[in-house]
Amino acid sequence: MRILGIETSCDETSISILEFNQNQCKILVNLIYSQIAIHQPYGGVVPNLAKREHQKKLVPLFKLALKQTNLLKNKKINGISKNKEKELNEILIKDEILRKKILEFLKKYFKPKIDLIAVTKGPGLAPALWSGVNFARAISFYWDIPIVGINHLEGHLFSAFLPKKIDQKEKIDISSDLFPAIGLIISGGHTQILLVNGIGKYRLIGETRDDAAGECFDKTARLLRLDYPGGPAIAKEALKSKKMVKSAIEIKLPRPMINQKNYDFSFSGLKTAVFYLVEHLKKQNISLKEIRPYLANEIQNSINEVLVAKTLRAAKNFKVKNVILGGGVVANEVLLNLFEKEIHEKLPKIGFIVPEKKYTGDNASMIALVAGIKGSKRDNWRNLQADANWQL
Ligand code: KG4
Ligand code: ZN
């Protein structure tokens, strides 16, 4: 089965094509267009700008993906029936840029050999999600290809099982032996600890009460006048502190909720603490630039230590076999090292499953993979809707 994955929940437009047959999986292509440069001047993602960029990039990326997989076939005579054009206009009534591009594309090319369309339905930014969903609905209708809406968080949860390399067949071994497991999803929009009893069997046991871990990296980076996205910027800045002499000023930030017995998080207080610390240093005429590597290092340690402590507590108390990570913050190498060390020391029998760095951020392959492993569920293109708050 050949699955087309479409992901537009935030600020990456991604198109992927997977082959999935009885747990054998091959990624034929995984394209990601990042909008970071567009949102950088605003210090965060601007939803309507994200929508516009998705609308501009979806069709060109799709075309490129088909071209790279030899699935793009020119029609001898360009054209599309009036009835179908009318329906497409209805589907894409609120997506003018996308509508024009799709019509032009469908006039020119034949239906490619794709058996299923898997699109991110939510959670995410509504205007961004709708671009991907309506794009998927339009081609599902026009070419009569089955469609299924996928939960973005479920994508992150299983991203660790994607084949390591493009164009290489791998066995996707998600057997019942892996479970129960603790899933930690840490991204720009979410911080959740899930008890995973199998594919589709999840129980939310803890989450952030305010900011997500990635959001905390992004917001504190801004306070330090570092670029968006803040996670990689803070990691890079923190690294500089390792090569410097120890700071004369003691910088200590809280580890919010680390000792509470629940599995919830709260990161907004950390952001406030950083704000006051920066103000305090300013008043003492200490240059931000000089002290910044230490601040970044302490912010990173604070977030990471809380994430690790809560996840390990959950893993121990629920007596799970594995800890599975997913989401953009998993790209943080200091976090991964801390996880490895702590699991090795405290819970040596528990397995630690992490995605390849290239699959930590948003990508359409993880969306297509979930459609593959979950099997036969299908939606109707007519009723499929984006759901910005869809809970896993
Ligand atoms: O999963 P993702 O790409 O998008 C969402 O679904 O939100 O996650 C993006 C988040 C951003 O907040 C970004 O700052 C964070 O992941 N991030 C990192 C690192 N790379 C990306 N956080 C910490 N360290 C990193 N190296
Ligand atoms: Zn994400």
Short mmCIF file of C-alpha atoms and ligand atoms in Angstrom, two decimals:
data_model
loop_
_atom_site.label_atom_id
_atom_site.label_comp_id
_atom_site.label_asym_id
_atom_site.label_seq_id
_atom_site.Cartn_x
_atom_site.Cartn_y
_atom_site.Cartn_z
CA MET A 1 0.00 0.00 0.00
CA ARG A 2 1.32 3.40 -0.96
CA ILE A 3 0.42 6.15 1.53
CA LEU A 4 0.65 9.88 0.92
CA GLY A 5 1.29 11.80 4.15
CA ILE A 6 0.39 15.48 4.52
CA GLU A 7 1.37 17.61 7.52
CA THR A 8 0.59 21.33 8.00
CA SER A 9 -0.28 21.67 11.69
CA CYS A 10 2.18 24.45 12.48
CA ASP A 11 5.07 26.00 10.58
CA GLU A 12 6.37 23.16 8.43
CA THR A 13 4.73 22.08 5.21
CA SER A 14 5.54 18.41 4.73
CA ILE A 15 4.70 15.79 2.09
CA SER A 16 5.77 12.18 2.31
CA ILE A 17 5.13 8.99 0.39
CA LEU A 18 5.50 5.67 2.21
CA GLU A 19 5.15 2.10 1.12
CA PHE A 20 3.61 0.01 3.84
CA ASN A 21 3.04 -3.73 3.49
CA GLN A 22 2.47 -6.04 6.45
CA ASN A 23 4.73 -4.09 8.77
CA GLN A 24 7.38 -3.57 6.12
CA CYS A 25 7.85 0.11 5.60
CA LYS A 26 9.83 2.16 3.12
CA ILE A 27 9.90 5.95 2.95
CA LEU A 28 10.05 6.85 -0.74
CA VAL A 29 10.26 10.56 -0.09
CA ASN A 30 9.97 12.90 2.92
CA LEU A 31 9.92 16.60 2.02
CA ILE A 32 9.77 19.37 4.60
CA TYR A 33 9.56 23.05 3.85
CA SER A 34 10.21 25.04 7.03
CA GLN A 35 8.67 28.48 7.45
CA ILE A 36 11.07 29.48 10.24
CA ALA A 37 12.55 32.39 8.27
CA ILE A 38 9.05 33.84 7.71
CA HIS A 39 8.07 33.75 11.39
CA GLN A 40 11.48 34.65 12.85
CA PRO A 41 10.95 38.44 12.77
CA TYR A 42 7.81 37.97 14.91
CA GLY A 43 9.51 35.72 17.46
CA GLY A 44 6.87 33.02 17.04
CA VAL A 45 4.44 31.45 14.58
CA VAL A 46 1.84 33.81 13.08
CA PRO A 47 -1.16 31.58 12.17
CA ASN A 48 -2.35 33.46 9.08
CA LEU A 49 1.15 33.74 7.67
CA ALA A 50 1.53 30.01 8.25
CA LYS A 51 -1.69 29.36 6.34
CA ARG A 52 -0.55 31.49 3.40
CA GLU A 53 2.78 29.70 3.18
CA HIS A 54 1.17 26.23 3.36
CA GLN A 55 -1.17 27.27 0.56
CA LYS A 56 1.75 28.38 -1.57
CA LYS A 57 3.95 25.38 -0.91
CA LEU A 58 1.65 22.32 -0.78
CA VAL A 59 1.20 21.83 -4.51
CA PRO A 60 4.87 22.47 -5.49
CA LEU A 61 6.04 20.08 -2.73
CA PHE A 62 3.51 17.44 -3.78
CA LYS A 63 4.63 17.77 -7.38
CA LEU A 64 8.26 17.43 -6.37
CA ALA A 65 7.48 14.36 -4.24
CA LEU A 66 5.71 12.70 -7.19
CA LYS A 67 8.54 13.62 -9.52
CA GLN A 68 11.19 12.19 -7.22
CA THR A 69 9.28 8.91 -6.96
CA ASN A 70 8.49 8.68 -10.69
CA LEU A 71 4.78 8.99 -10.01
CA LEU A 72 4.26 12.21 -11.95
CA LYS A 73 2.66 11.59 -15.34
CA ASN A 74 1.72 14.37 -17.76
CA LYS A 75 -1.67 14.27 -19.45
CA LYS A 76 -1.56 14.42 -23.23
CA ILE A 77 -4.39 16.93 -23.26
CA ASN A 78 -4.80 19.31 -20.35
CA GLY A 79 -8.23 19.48 -18.80
CA ILE A 80 -10.69 18.83 -16.03
CA SER A 81 -14.46 18.36 -16.14
CA LYS A 82 -16.76 21.29 -15.31
CA ASN A 83 -18.64 19.31 -12.63
CA LYS A 84 -15.47 18.33 -10.86
CA GLU A 85 -14.15 21.87 -11.08
CA LYS A 86 -17.34 23.09 -9.44
CA GLU A 87 -16.92 20.67 -6.52
CA LEU A 88 -13.26 21.61 -6.10
CA ASN A 89 -14.24 25.26 -5.95
CA GLU A 90 -16.64 24.39 -3.14
CA ILE A 91 -14.03 22.43 -1.18
CA LEU A 92 -11.47 25.21 -1.54
CA ILE A 93 -13.81 28.16 -1.15
CA LYS A 94 -11.70 29.64 1.67
CA ASP A 95 -8.34 28.69 0.16
CA GLU A 96 -7.89 30.93 -2.85
CA ILE A 97 -4.13 30.53 -3.33
CA LEU A 98 -4.34 26.77 -2.94
CA ARG A 99 -7.43 26.50 -5.16
CA LYS A 100 -5.69 28.10 -8.14
CA LYS A 101 -2.62 25.93 -7.74
CA ILE A 102 -4.54 22.67 -7.39
CA LEU A 103 -6.74 23.33 -10.41
CA GLU A 104 -3.72 24.09 -12.53
CA PHE A 105 -2.02 20.92 -11.30
CA LEU A 106 -4.99 18.58 -11.76
CA LYS A 107 -5.49 19.85 -15.31
CA LYS A 108 -1.98 18.79 -16.22
CA TYR A 109 -1.27 15.49 -14.47
CA PHE A 110 -2.77 12.00 -14.21
CA LYS A 111 -3.85 10.32 -11.00
CA PRO A 112 -0.70 8.91 -9.37
CA LYS A 113 -0.52 5.38 -7.93
CA ILE A 114 -1.41 6.25 -4.34
CA ASP A 115 -3.74 4.05 -2.28
CA LEU A 116 -4.39 6.20 0.77
CA ILE A 117 -4.10 9.84 1.82
CA ALA A 118 -3.16 10.43 5.49
CA VAL A 119 -3.50 14.03 6.65
CA THR A 120 -2.95 15.73 10.00
CA LYS A 121 -6.41 16.62 11.32
CA GLY A 122 -5.21 18.12 14.62
CA PRO A 123 -4.18 19.32 17.10
CA GLY A 124 -2.47 22.45 15.81
CA LEU A 125 -3.18 25.93 14.47
CA ALA A 126 -6.61 25.93 12.84
CA PRO A 127 -5.77 27.99 9.71
CA ALA A 128 -2.64 25.90 9.12
CA LEU A 129 -4.44 22.57 9.65
CA TRP A 130 -7.27 23.49 7.30
CA SER A 131 -4.83 24.09 4.43
CA GLY A 132 -3.57 20.51 4.61
CA VAL A 133 -7.02 19.03 5.26
CA ASN A 134 -8.63 20.84 2.33
CA PHE A 135 -5.75 19.99 0.04
CA ALA A 136 -6.16 16.34 1.02
CA ARG A 137 -9.95 16.47 0.62
CA ALA A 138 -9.62 18.01 -2.85
CA ILE A 139 -7.32 15.33 -4.23
CA SER A 140 -9.20 12.56 -2.42
CA PHE A 141 -12.40 13.68 -4.12
CA TYR A 142 -10.87 14.35 -7.53
CA TRP A 143 -8.92 11.11 -7.84
CA ASP A 144 -11.18 9.01 -5.67
CA ILE A 145 -8.45 8.00 -3.24
CA PRO A 146 -9.42 6.96 0.34
CA ILE A 147 -8.52 9.46 3.04
CA VAL A 148 -7.90 9.33 6.78
CA GLY A 149 -7.37 12.13 9.32
CA ILE A 150 -4.48 11.49 11.73
CA ASN A 151 -3.71 12.89 15.17
CA HIS A 152 -0.48 14.88 15.08
CA LEU A 153 0.51 13.73 18.59
CA GLU A 154 0.07 10.09 17.63
CA GLY A 155 2.46 10.84 14.77
CA HIS A 156 5.08 12.15 17.21
CA LEU A 157 4.50 9.16 19.50
CA PHE A 158 5.38 6.68 16.75
CA SER A 159 8.04 8.74 14.95
CA ALA A 160 10.72 6.64 16.66
CA PHE A 161 9.60 3.64 14.59
CA LEU A 162 10.13 5.24 11.18
CA PRO A 163 12.76 3.60 8.96
CA LYS A 164 16.17 5.11 9.66
CA LYS A 165 16.95 5.75 6.02
CA ILE A 166 15.00 6.97 3.01
CA ASP A 167 14.36 4.38 0.29
CA GLN A 168 15.22 1.46 2.53
CA LYS A 169 12.72 -1.20 3.51
CA GLU A 170 12.55 -1.87 7.25
CA LYS A 171 10.41 -4.00 9.50
CA ILE A 172 8.22 -1.87 11.74
CA ASP A 173 8.11 -3.88 14.92
CA ILE A 174 5.42 -2.42 17.13
CA SER A 175 4.43 -5.65 18.86
CA SER A 176 2.52 -5.99 22.13
CA ASP A 177 5.84 -6.84 23.85
CA LEU A 178 6.70 -3.14 23.83
CA PHE A 179 3.79 -2.24 26.06
CA PRO A 180 2.89 -0.92 28.50
CA ALA A 181 5.11 2.03 27.75
CA ILE A 182 5.33 5.63 28.83
CA GLY A 183 5.16 8.10 25.96
CA LEU A 184 6.53 11.59 26.47
CA ILE A 185 5.49 14.07 23.80
CA ILE A 186 7.39 17.35 23.99
CA SER A 187 6.86 19.94 21.29
CA GLY A 188 6.13 23.62 20.82
CA GLY A 189 2.46 23.10 21.59
CA HIS A 190 2.36 20.05 23.86
CA THR A 191 3.94 18.41 26.87
CA GLN A 192 2.16 15.19 27.71
CA ILE A 193 2.93 11.95 29.50
CA LEU A 194 0.86 9.07 28.14
CA LEU A 195 0.47 5.55 29.39
CA VAL A 196 0.56 3.56 26.15
CA ASN A 197 -1.01 0.10 26.34
CA GLY A 198 -0.87 -0.54 22.60
CA ILE A 199 -1.54 1.15 19.27
CA GLY A 200 -4.63 3.31 19.84
CA LYS A 201 -4.70 2.58 23.58
CA TYR A 202 -3.56 5.71 25.37
CA ARG A 203 -4.25 7.23 28.75
CA LEU A 204 -3.16 10.79 29.43
CA ILE A 205 -1.57 10.70 32.88
CA GLY A 206 0.01 14.15 32.97
CA GLU A 207 0.45 17.29 30.96
CA THR A 208 1.49 20.89 31.25
CA ARG A 209 -0.86 23.20 33.08
CA ASP A 210 0.36 26.22 31.11
CA ASP A 211 3.28 26.48 28.65
CA ALA A 212 4.65 23.51 26.73
CA ALA A 213 8.34 22.60 27.11
CA GLY A 214 9.17 23.83 23.59
CA GLU A 215 7.17 26.98 24.20
CA CYS A 216 9.24 27.60 27.34
CA PHE A 217 12.44 27.26 25.32
CA ASP A 218 10.99 29.67 22.73
CA LYS A 219 9.77 32.27 25.24
CA THR A 220 12.86 32.27 27.46
CA ALA A 221 15.06 32.49 24.35
CA ARG A 222 13.21 35.64 23.45
CA LEU A 223 13.91 37.09 26.90
CA LEU A 224 17.58 36.35 26.26
CA ARG A 225 17.26 38.05 22.83
CA LEU A 226 17.98 34.82 21.00
CA ASP A 227 16.31 33.84 17.74
CA TYR A 228 13.17 31.78 17.13
CA PRO A 229 12.93 28.79 17.48
CA GLY A 230 14.34 29.06 20.95
CA GLY A 231 15.14 25.40 21.59
CA PRO A 232 18.09 25.07 19.22
CA ALA A 233 19.19 28.66 20.02
CA ILE A 234 19.32 27.96 23.77
CA ALA A 235 21.09 24.63 23.23
CA LYS A 236 23.76 26.36 21.13
CA GLU A 237 24.19 29.23 23.60
CA ALA A 238 24.38 26.81 26.55
CA LEU A 239 27.19 24.94 24.85
CA LYS A 240 29.34 28.09 24.96
CA SER A 241 29.23 28.08 28.78
CA LYS A 242 31.14 24.78 28.81
CA LYS A 243 34.15 26.48 27.28
CA MET A 244 34.07 29.45 29.66
CA VAL A 245 35.35 29.90 33.18
CA LYS A 246 32.69 29.43 35.81
CA SER A 247 30.44 32.44 36.19
CA ALA A 248 31.16 34.62 39.20
CA ILE A 249 27.43 35.21 39.66
CA GLU A 250 25.37 32.30 40.82
CA ILE A 251 22.52 31.61 38.44
CA LYS A 252 19.87 29.34 39.82
CA LEU A 253 16.41 28.80 38.41
CA PRO A 254 13.55 26.75 39.87
CA ARG A 255 12.69 23.18 38.76
CA PRO A 256 8.91 23.66 38.67
CA MET A 257 6.82 20.86 40.23
CA ILE A 258 9.77 18.45 40.23
CA ASN A 259 8.94 17.07 43.67
CA GLN A 260 5.19 16.85 43.25
CA LYS A 261 3.90 13.30 43.03
CA ASN A 262 1.69 13.95 39.98
CA TYR A 263 2.83 13.78 36.34
CA ASP A 264 1.92 17.35 35.45
CA PHE A 265 4.20 20.18 34.45
CA SER A 266 4.18 23.95 34.71
CA PHE A 267 6.71 26.00 32.79
CA SER A 268 5.27 29.51 32.86
CA GLY A 269 6.81 30.22 36.27
CA LEU A 270 10.21 29.40 34.86
CA LYS A 271 9.70 32.01 32.15
CA THR A 272 8.76 34.59 34.82
CA ALA A 273 11.83 33.67 36.88
CA VAL A 274 14.03 34.22 33.82
CA PHE A 275 12.36 37.57 33.21
CA TYR A 276 13.13 38.80 36.75
CA LEU A 277 16.63 37.39 36.67
CA VAL A 278 17.41 39.26 33.44
CA GLU A 279 15.96 42.48 34.93
CA HIS A 280 18.02 42.00 38.10
CA LEU A 281 21.23 41.51 36.10
CA LYS A 282 20.43 44.61 34.04
CA LYS A 283 20.12 46.71 37.20
CA GLN A 284 23.51 45.48 38.32
CA ASN A 285 24.98 46.55 34.97
CA ILE A 286 25.90 43.00 34.05
CA SER A 287 25.96 42.57 30.28
CA LEU A 288 23.38 40.09 29.04
CA LYS A 289 25.67 38.88 26.29
CA GLU A 290 28.38 37.89 28.75
CA ILE A 291 26.10 36.06 31.11
CA ARG A 292 23.81 34.58 28.46
CA PRO A 293 25.54 31.21 28.00
CA TYR A 294 25.12 30.49 31.73
CA LEU A 295 21.50 31.56 31.67
CA ALA A 296 20.82 29.37 28.63
CA ASN A 297 22.54 26.44 30.31
CA GLU A 298 20.47 26.82 33.47
CA ILE A 299 17.20 27.16 31.52
CA GLN A 300 18.02 24.02 29.55
CA ASN A 301 18.94 22.10 32.71
CA SER A 302 15.81 23.21 34.50
CA ILE A 303 13.44 22.11 31.72
CA ASN A 304 15.31 18.88 31.07
CA GLU A 305 15.57 17.82 34.70
CA VAL A 306 11.83 18.25 35.24
CA LEU A 307 11.01 16.32 32.05
CA VAL A 308 13.28 13.43 33.01
CA ALA A 309 12.21 13.26 36.68
CA LYS A 310 8.49 13.16 35.89
CA THR A 311 8.85 10.67 33.05
CA LEU A 312 10.97 8.30 35.12
CA ARG A 313 8.57 8.52 38.02
CA ALA A 314 5.72 7.56 35.67
CA ALA A 315 7.77 4.73 34.14
CA LYS A 316 8.54 3.33 37.59
CA ASN A 317 5.07 3.67 39.06
CA PHE A 318 3.28 2.19 36.05
CA LYS A 319 5.89 -0.59 35.77
CA VAL A 320 6.32 -0.10 32.03
CA LYS A 321 8.72 -1.82 29.67
CA ASN A 322 9.72 1.18 27.59
CA VAL A 323 9.94 4.95 27.52
CA ILE A 324 9.14 6.40 24.09
CA LEU A 325 9.95 10.02 23.22
CA GLY A 326 8.58 12.21 20.43
CA GLY A 327 8.36 15.87 19.41
CA GLY A 328 10.63 18.77 18.48
CA VAL A 329 12.28 19.10 21.92
CA VAL A 330 13.66 15.54 21.55
CA ALA A 331 16.26 17.14 19.25
CA ASN A 332 17.92 18.41 22.44
CA GLU A 333 21.03 16.28 22.88
CA VAL A 334 21.63 17.29 26.49
CA LEU A 335 18.12 16.05 27.27
CA LEU A 336 18.77 12.71 25.56
CA ASN A 337 22.04 12.25 27.44
CA LEU A 338 20.33 12.97 30.74
CA PHE A 339 17.53 10.51 29.93
CA GLU A 340 20.03 7.81 29.00
CA LYS A 341 22.09 8.33 32.13
CA GLU A 342 19.11 8.39 34.50
CA ILE A 343 17.37 5.39 32.94
CA HIS A 344 20.61 3.44 32.98
CA GLU A 345 21.20 4.26 36.66
CA LYS A 346 17.69 4.11 38.05
CA LEU A 347 15.61 1.86 35.78
CA PRO A 348 18.13 -0.29 33.91
CA LYS A 349 15.53 -2.81 32.76
CA ILE A 350 13.49 -0.24 30.91
CA GLY A 351 14.07 0.35 27.19
CA PHE A 352 14.51 3.85 25.79
CA ILE A 353 13.09 4.50 22.34
CA VAL A 354 13.84 7.79 20.56
CA PRO A 355 13.28 9.04 17.02
CA GLU A 356 16.12 9.89 14.67
CA LYS A 357 16.90 13.58 15.02
CA LYS A 358 15.51 14.24 11.53
CA TYR A 359 12.09 12.93 12.62
CA THR A 360 11.83 14.83 15.92
CA GLY A 361 10.27 17.90 14.30
CA ASP A 362 7.07 17.94 12.30
CA ASN A 363 7.11 15.65 9.26
CA ALA A 364 4.53 13.91 7.08
CA SER A 365 6.20 10.49 7.29
CA MET A 366 5.09 10.05 10.90
CA ILE A 367 1.52 10.87 9.82
CA ALA A 368 1.61 8.32 6.99
CA LEU A 369 3.16 5.75 9.34
CA VAL A 370 0.30 6.04 11.83
CA ALA A 371 -2.18 5.47 8.98
CA GLY A 372 -0.20 2.36 8.06
CA ILE A 373 0.05 0.85 11.54
CA LYS A 374 -3.55 1.64 12.46
CA GLY A 375 -4.86 -0.19 9.42
CA SER A 376 -8.32 0.09 8.04
CA LYS A 377 -9.85 3.24 9.50
CA ARG A 378 -11.06 5.65 6.77
CA ASP A 379 -12.84 9.00 6.67
CA ASN A 380 -15.18 10.49 4.12
CA TRP A 381 -13.63 13.50 2.34
CA ARG A 382 -16.96 15.30 2.60
CA ASN A 383 -17.04 15.21 6.40
CA LEU A 384 -13.36 15.37 7.25
CA GLN A 385 -12.61 18.47 9.30
CA ALA A 386 -9.57 19.96 10.97
CA ASP A 387 -9.79 19.83 14.76
CA ALA A 388 -7.36 22.27 16.38
CA ASN A 389 -7.88 20.82 19.88
CA TRP A 390 -8.13 17.12 19.06
CA GLN A 391 -7.08 15.12 22.15
CA LEU A 392 -5.24 11.89 21.65
O1 KG4 B 1 7.29 19.08 17.21
P1 KG4 B 1 7.67 20.44 16.75
O2 KG4 B 1 8.54 20.55 15.55
O3 KG4 B 1 6.38 21.30 16.45
C1 KG4 B 1 5.24 21.25 17.23
O4 KG4 B 1 4.40 20.33 17.05
O5 KG4 B 1 5.15 22.16 18.12
O6 KG4 B 1 8.35 21.18 17.98
C2 KG4 B 1 8.86 22.48 17.89
C3 KG4 B 1 9.49 22.87 19.22
C4 KG4 B 1 9.90 24.33 19.30
O7 KG4 B 1 9.38 24.88 20.49
C5 KG4 B 1 11.42 24.30 19.35
O8 KG4 B 1 12.00 25.34 20.09
C6 KG4 B 1 11.67 22.95 19.99
O9 KG4 B 1 10.70 22.10 19.43
N1 KG4 B 1 13.03 22.46 19.69
C7 KG4 B 1 13.97 22.25 20.64
C8 KG4 B 1 15.16 21.86 19.95
N2 KG4 B 1 14.88 21.83 18.62
C9 KG4 B 1 13.57 22.19 18.48
N3 KG4 B 1 13.93 22.38 21.98
C10 KG4 B 1 15.06 22.12 22.67
N4 KG4 B 1 16.22 21.78 22.09
C11 KG4 B 1 16.32 21.63 20.74
N5 KG4 B 1 17.48 21.27 20.19
ZN ZN B 2 4.66 18.63 16.27
#
